[in-house]
PDB file of C-alpha atoms in Angstrom:
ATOM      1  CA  UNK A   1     -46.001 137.015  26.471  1.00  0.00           C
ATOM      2  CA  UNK A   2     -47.107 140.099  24.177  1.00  0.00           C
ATOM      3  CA  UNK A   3     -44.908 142.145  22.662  1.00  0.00           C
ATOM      4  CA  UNK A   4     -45.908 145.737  22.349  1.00  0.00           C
ATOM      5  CA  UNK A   5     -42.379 146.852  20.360  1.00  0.00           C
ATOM      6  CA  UNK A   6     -41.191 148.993  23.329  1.00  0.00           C
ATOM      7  CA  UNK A   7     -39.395 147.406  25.802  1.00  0.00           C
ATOM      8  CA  UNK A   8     -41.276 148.751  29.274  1.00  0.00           C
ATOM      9  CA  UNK A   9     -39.625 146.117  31.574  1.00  0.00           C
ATOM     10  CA  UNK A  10     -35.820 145.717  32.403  1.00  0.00           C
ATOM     11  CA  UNK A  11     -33.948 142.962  30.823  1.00  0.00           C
ATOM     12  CA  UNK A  12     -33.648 140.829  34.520  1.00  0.00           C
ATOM     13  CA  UNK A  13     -37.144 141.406  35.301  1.00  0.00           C
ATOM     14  CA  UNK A  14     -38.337 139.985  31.886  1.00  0.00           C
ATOM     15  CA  UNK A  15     -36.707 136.999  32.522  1.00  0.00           C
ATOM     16  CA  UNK A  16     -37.351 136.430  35.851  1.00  0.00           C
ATOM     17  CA  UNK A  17     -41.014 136.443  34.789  1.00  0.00           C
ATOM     18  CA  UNK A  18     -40.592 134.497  32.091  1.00  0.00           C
ATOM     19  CA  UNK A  19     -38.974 131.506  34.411  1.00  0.00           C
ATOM     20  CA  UNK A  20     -41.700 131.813  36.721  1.00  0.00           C
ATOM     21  CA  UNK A  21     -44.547 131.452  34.157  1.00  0.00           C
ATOM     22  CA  UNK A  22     -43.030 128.972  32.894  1.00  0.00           C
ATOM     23  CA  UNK A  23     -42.188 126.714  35.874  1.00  0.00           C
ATOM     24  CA  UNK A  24     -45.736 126.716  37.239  1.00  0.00           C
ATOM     25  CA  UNK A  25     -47.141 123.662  35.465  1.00  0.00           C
ATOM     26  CA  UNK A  26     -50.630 123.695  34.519  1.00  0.00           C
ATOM     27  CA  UNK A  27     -52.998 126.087  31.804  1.00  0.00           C
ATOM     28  CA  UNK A  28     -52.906 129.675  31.271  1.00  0.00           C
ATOM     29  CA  UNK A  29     -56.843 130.406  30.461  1.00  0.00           C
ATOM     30  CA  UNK A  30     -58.766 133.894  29.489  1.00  0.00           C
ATOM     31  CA  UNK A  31     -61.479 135.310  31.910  1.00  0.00           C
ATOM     32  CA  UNK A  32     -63.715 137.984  30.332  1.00  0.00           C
ATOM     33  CA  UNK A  33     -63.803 140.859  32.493  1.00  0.00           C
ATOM     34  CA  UNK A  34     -67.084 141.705  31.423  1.00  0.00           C
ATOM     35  CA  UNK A  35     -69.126 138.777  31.727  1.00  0.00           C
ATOM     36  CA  UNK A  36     -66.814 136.939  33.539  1.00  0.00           C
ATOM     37  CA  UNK A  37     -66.686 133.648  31.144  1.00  0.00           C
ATOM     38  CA  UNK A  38     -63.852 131.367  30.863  1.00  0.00           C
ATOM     39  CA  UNK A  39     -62.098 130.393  27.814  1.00  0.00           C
ATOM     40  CA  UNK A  40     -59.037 128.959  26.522  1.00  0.00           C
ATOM     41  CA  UNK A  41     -56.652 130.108  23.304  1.00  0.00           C
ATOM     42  CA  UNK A  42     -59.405 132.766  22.173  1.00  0.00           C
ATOM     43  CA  UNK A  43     -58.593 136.234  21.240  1.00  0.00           C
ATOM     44  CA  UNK A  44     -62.088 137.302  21.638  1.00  0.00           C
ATOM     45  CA  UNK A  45     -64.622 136.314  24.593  1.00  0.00           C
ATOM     46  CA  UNK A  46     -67.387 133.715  23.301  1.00  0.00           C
ATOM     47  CA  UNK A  47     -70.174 135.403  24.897  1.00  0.00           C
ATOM     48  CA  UNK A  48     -69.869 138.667  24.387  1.00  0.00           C
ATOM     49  CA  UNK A  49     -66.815 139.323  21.772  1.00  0.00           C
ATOM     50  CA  UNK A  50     -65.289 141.668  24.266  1.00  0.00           C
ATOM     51  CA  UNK A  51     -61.241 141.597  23.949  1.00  0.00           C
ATOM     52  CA  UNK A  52     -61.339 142.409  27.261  1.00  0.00           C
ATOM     53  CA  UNK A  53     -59.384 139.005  28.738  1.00  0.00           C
ATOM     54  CA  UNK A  54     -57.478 138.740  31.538  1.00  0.00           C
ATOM     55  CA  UNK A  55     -54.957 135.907  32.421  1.00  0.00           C
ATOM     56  CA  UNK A  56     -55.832 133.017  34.919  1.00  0.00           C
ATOM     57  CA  UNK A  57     -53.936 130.238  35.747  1.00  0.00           C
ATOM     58  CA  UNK A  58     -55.184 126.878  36.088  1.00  0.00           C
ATOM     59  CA  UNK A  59     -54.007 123.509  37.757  1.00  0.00           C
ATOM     60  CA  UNK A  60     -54.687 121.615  34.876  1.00  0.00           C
ATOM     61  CA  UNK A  61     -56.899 118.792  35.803  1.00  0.00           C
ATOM     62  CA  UNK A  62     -59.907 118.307  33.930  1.00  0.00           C
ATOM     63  CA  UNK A  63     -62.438 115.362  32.913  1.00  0.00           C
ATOM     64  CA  UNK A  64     -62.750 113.254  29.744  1.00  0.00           C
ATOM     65  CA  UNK A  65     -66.333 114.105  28.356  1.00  0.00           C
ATOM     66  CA  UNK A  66     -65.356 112.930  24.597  1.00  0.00           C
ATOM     67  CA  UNK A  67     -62.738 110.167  23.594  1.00  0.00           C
ATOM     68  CA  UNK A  68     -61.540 109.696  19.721  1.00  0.00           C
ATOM     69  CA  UNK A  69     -58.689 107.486  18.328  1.00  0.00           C
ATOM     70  CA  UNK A  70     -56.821 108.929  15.421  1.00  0.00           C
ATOM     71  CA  UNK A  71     -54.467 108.292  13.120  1.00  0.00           C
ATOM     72  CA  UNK A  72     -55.022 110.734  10.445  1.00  0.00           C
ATOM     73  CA  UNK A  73     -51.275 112.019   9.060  1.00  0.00           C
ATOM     74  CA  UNK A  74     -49.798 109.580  10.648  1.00  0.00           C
ATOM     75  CA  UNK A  75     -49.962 105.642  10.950  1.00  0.00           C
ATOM     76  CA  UNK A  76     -49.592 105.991  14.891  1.00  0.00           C
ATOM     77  CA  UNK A  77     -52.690 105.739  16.925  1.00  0.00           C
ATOM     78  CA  UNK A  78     -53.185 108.674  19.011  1.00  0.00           C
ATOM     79  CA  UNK A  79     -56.181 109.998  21.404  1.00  0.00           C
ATOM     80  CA  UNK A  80     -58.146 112.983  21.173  1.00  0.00           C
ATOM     81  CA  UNK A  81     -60.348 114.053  23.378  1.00  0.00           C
ATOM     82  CA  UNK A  82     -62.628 116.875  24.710  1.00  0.00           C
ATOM     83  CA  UNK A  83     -61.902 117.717  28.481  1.00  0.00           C
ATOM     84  CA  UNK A  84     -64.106 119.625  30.753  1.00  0.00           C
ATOM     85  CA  UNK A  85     -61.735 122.185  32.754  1.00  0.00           C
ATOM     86  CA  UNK A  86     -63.427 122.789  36.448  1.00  0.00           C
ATOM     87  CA  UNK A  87     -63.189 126.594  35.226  1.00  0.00           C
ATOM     88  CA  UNK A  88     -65.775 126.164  32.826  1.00  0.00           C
ATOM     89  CA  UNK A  89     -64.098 125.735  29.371  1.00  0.00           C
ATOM     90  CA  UNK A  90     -63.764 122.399  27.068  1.00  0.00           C
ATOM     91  CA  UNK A  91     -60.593 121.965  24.960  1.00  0.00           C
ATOM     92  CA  UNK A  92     -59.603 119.196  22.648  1.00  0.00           C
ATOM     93  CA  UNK A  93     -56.320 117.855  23.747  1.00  0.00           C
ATOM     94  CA  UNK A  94     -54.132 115.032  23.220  1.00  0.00           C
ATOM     95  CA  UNK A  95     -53.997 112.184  25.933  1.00  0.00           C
ATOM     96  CA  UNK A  96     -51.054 109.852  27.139  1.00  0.00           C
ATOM     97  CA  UNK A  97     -50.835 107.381  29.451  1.00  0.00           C
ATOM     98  CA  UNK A  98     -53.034 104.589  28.449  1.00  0.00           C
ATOM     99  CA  UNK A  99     -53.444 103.046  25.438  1.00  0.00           C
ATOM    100  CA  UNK A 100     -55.550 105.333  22.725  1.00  0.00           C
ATOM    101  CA  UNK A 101     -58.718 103.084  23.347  1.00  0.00           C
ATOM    102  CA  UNK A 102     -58.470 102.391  26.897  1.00  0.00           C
ATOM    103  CA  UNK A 103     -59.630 106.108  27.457  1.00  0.00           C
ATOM    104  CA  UNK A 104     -62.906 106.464  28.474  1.00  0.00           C
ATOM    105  CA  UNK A 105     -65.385 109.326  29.326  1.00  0.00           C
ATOM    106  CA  UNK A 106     -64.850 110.227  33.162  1.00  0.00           C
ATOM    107  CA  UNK A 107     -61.185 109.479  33.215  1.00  0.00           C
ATOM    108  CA  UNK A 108     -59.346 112.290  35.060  1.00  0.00           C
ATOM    109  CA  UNK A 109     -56.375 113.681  33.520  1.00  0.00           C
ATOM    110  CA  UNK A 110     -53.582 115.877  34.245  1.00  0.00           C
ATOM    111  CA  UNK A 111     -50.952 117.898  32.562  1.00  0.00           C
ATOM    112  CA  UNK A 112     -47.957 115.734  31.836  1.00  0.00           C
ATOM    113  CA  UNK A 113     -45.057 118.284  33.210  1.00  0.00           C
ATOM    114  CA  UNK A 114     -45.605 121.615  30.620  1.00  0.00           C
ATOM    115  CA  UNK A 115     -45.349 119.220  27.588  1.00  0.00           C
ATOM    116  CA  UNK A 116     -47.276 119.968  24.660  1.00  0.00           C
ATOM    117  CA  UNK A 117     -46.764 118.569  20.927  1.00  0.00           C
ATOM    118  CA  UNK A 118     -44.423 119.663  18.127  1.00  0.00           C
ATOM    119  CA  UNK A 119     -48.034 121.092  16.669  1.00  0.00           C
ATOM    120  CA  UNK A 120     -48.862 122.575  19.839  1.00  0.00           C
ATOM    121  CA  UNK A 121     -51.549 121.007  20.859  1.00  0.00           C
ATOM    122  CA  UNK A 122     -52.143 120.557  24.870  1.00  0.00           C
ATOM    123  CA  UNK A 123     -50.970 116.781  26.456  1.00  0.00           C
ATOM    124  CA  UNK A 124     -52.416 115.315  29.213  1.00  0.00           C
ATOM    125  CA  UNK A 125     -52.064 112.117  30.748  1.00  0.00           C
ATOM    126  CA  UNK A 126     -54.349 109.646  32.655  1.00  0.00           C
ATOM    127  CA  UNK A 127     -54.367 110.584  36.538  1.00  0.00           C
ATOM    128  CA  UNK A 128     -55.451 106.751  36.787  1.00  0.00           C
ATOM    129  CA  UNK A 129     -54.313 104.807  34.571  1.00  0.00           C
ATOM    130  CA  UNK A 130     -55.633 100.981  33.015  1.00  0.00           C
ATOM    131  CA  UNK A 131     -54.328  98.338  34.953  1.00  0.00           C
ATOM    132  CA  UNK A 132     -53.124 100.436  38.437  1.00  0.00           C
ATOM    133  CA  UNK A 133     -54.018  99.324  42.154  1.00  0.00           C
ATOM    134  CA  UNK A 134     -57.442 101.509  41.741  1.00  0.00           C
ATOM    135  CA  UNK A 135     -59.028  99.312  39.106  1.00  0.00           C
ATOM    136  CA  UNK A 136     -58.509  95.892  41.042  1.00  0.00           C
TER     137      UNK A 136
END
């Protein structure tokens, strides 16, 4: 949440919100309320540079459209890869649940339970992972 320096709600009410925001699992994403794109972590909309964003929350699922395997500053393997939100926005986010090069492009993923790294990038984890019932 933003903090303004006055405090406009009550002390119970702020943390009643705070719970609930927090116990929905999923993405928080901007809408522009001017041209009505989608985006994710901006401050400013990438259409039209309006500040105007309003909060929308998402279930999470998306589709791999780009797979990497890293290990830059570090010497584990770890995935990156671009996912395509059904809102309309791609982020690069870290994925779990399958080996780093056993994710492909078209793999669905989902959020893995409101984790996210110590460097806060977003994890999310094969919906159908190698080696399950559906690959046989």
């Amino acid at each position: 949440m933003f903090s303004t320096g006055t405090d406009v709600m009550g002390r119970p009410t702020r943390e009643a919100a705070e719970e609930e925001h927090t116990s929905q699992e999923g993405l928080v994403y901007q809408v522009c309320r001017w041209c009505h794109t989608a985006s994710f972590r901006k401050l400013l909309c990438p259409v039209c540079a309006s500040s105007d964003l309003e909060s929308e929350h998402s279930d999470g699922h998306g589709v791999v459209i780009r797979s990497n395997v890293v290990n830059r500053y570090s010497r584990v393997m770890r995935n990156e890869s671009l996912v395509r939100f059904p809102e309309g926005f791609v982020y690069r986010c870290r994925i779990v649940g399958a080996a780093p090069h056993m994710v492909n492009v078209g793999d669905r993923v989902r959020p893995l339970g409101g984790r996210t790294s110590v460097a806060g990038e977003v994890v999310l984890e094969v919906c159908d992972p190698p080696g399950s019932a559906a690959w046989y």
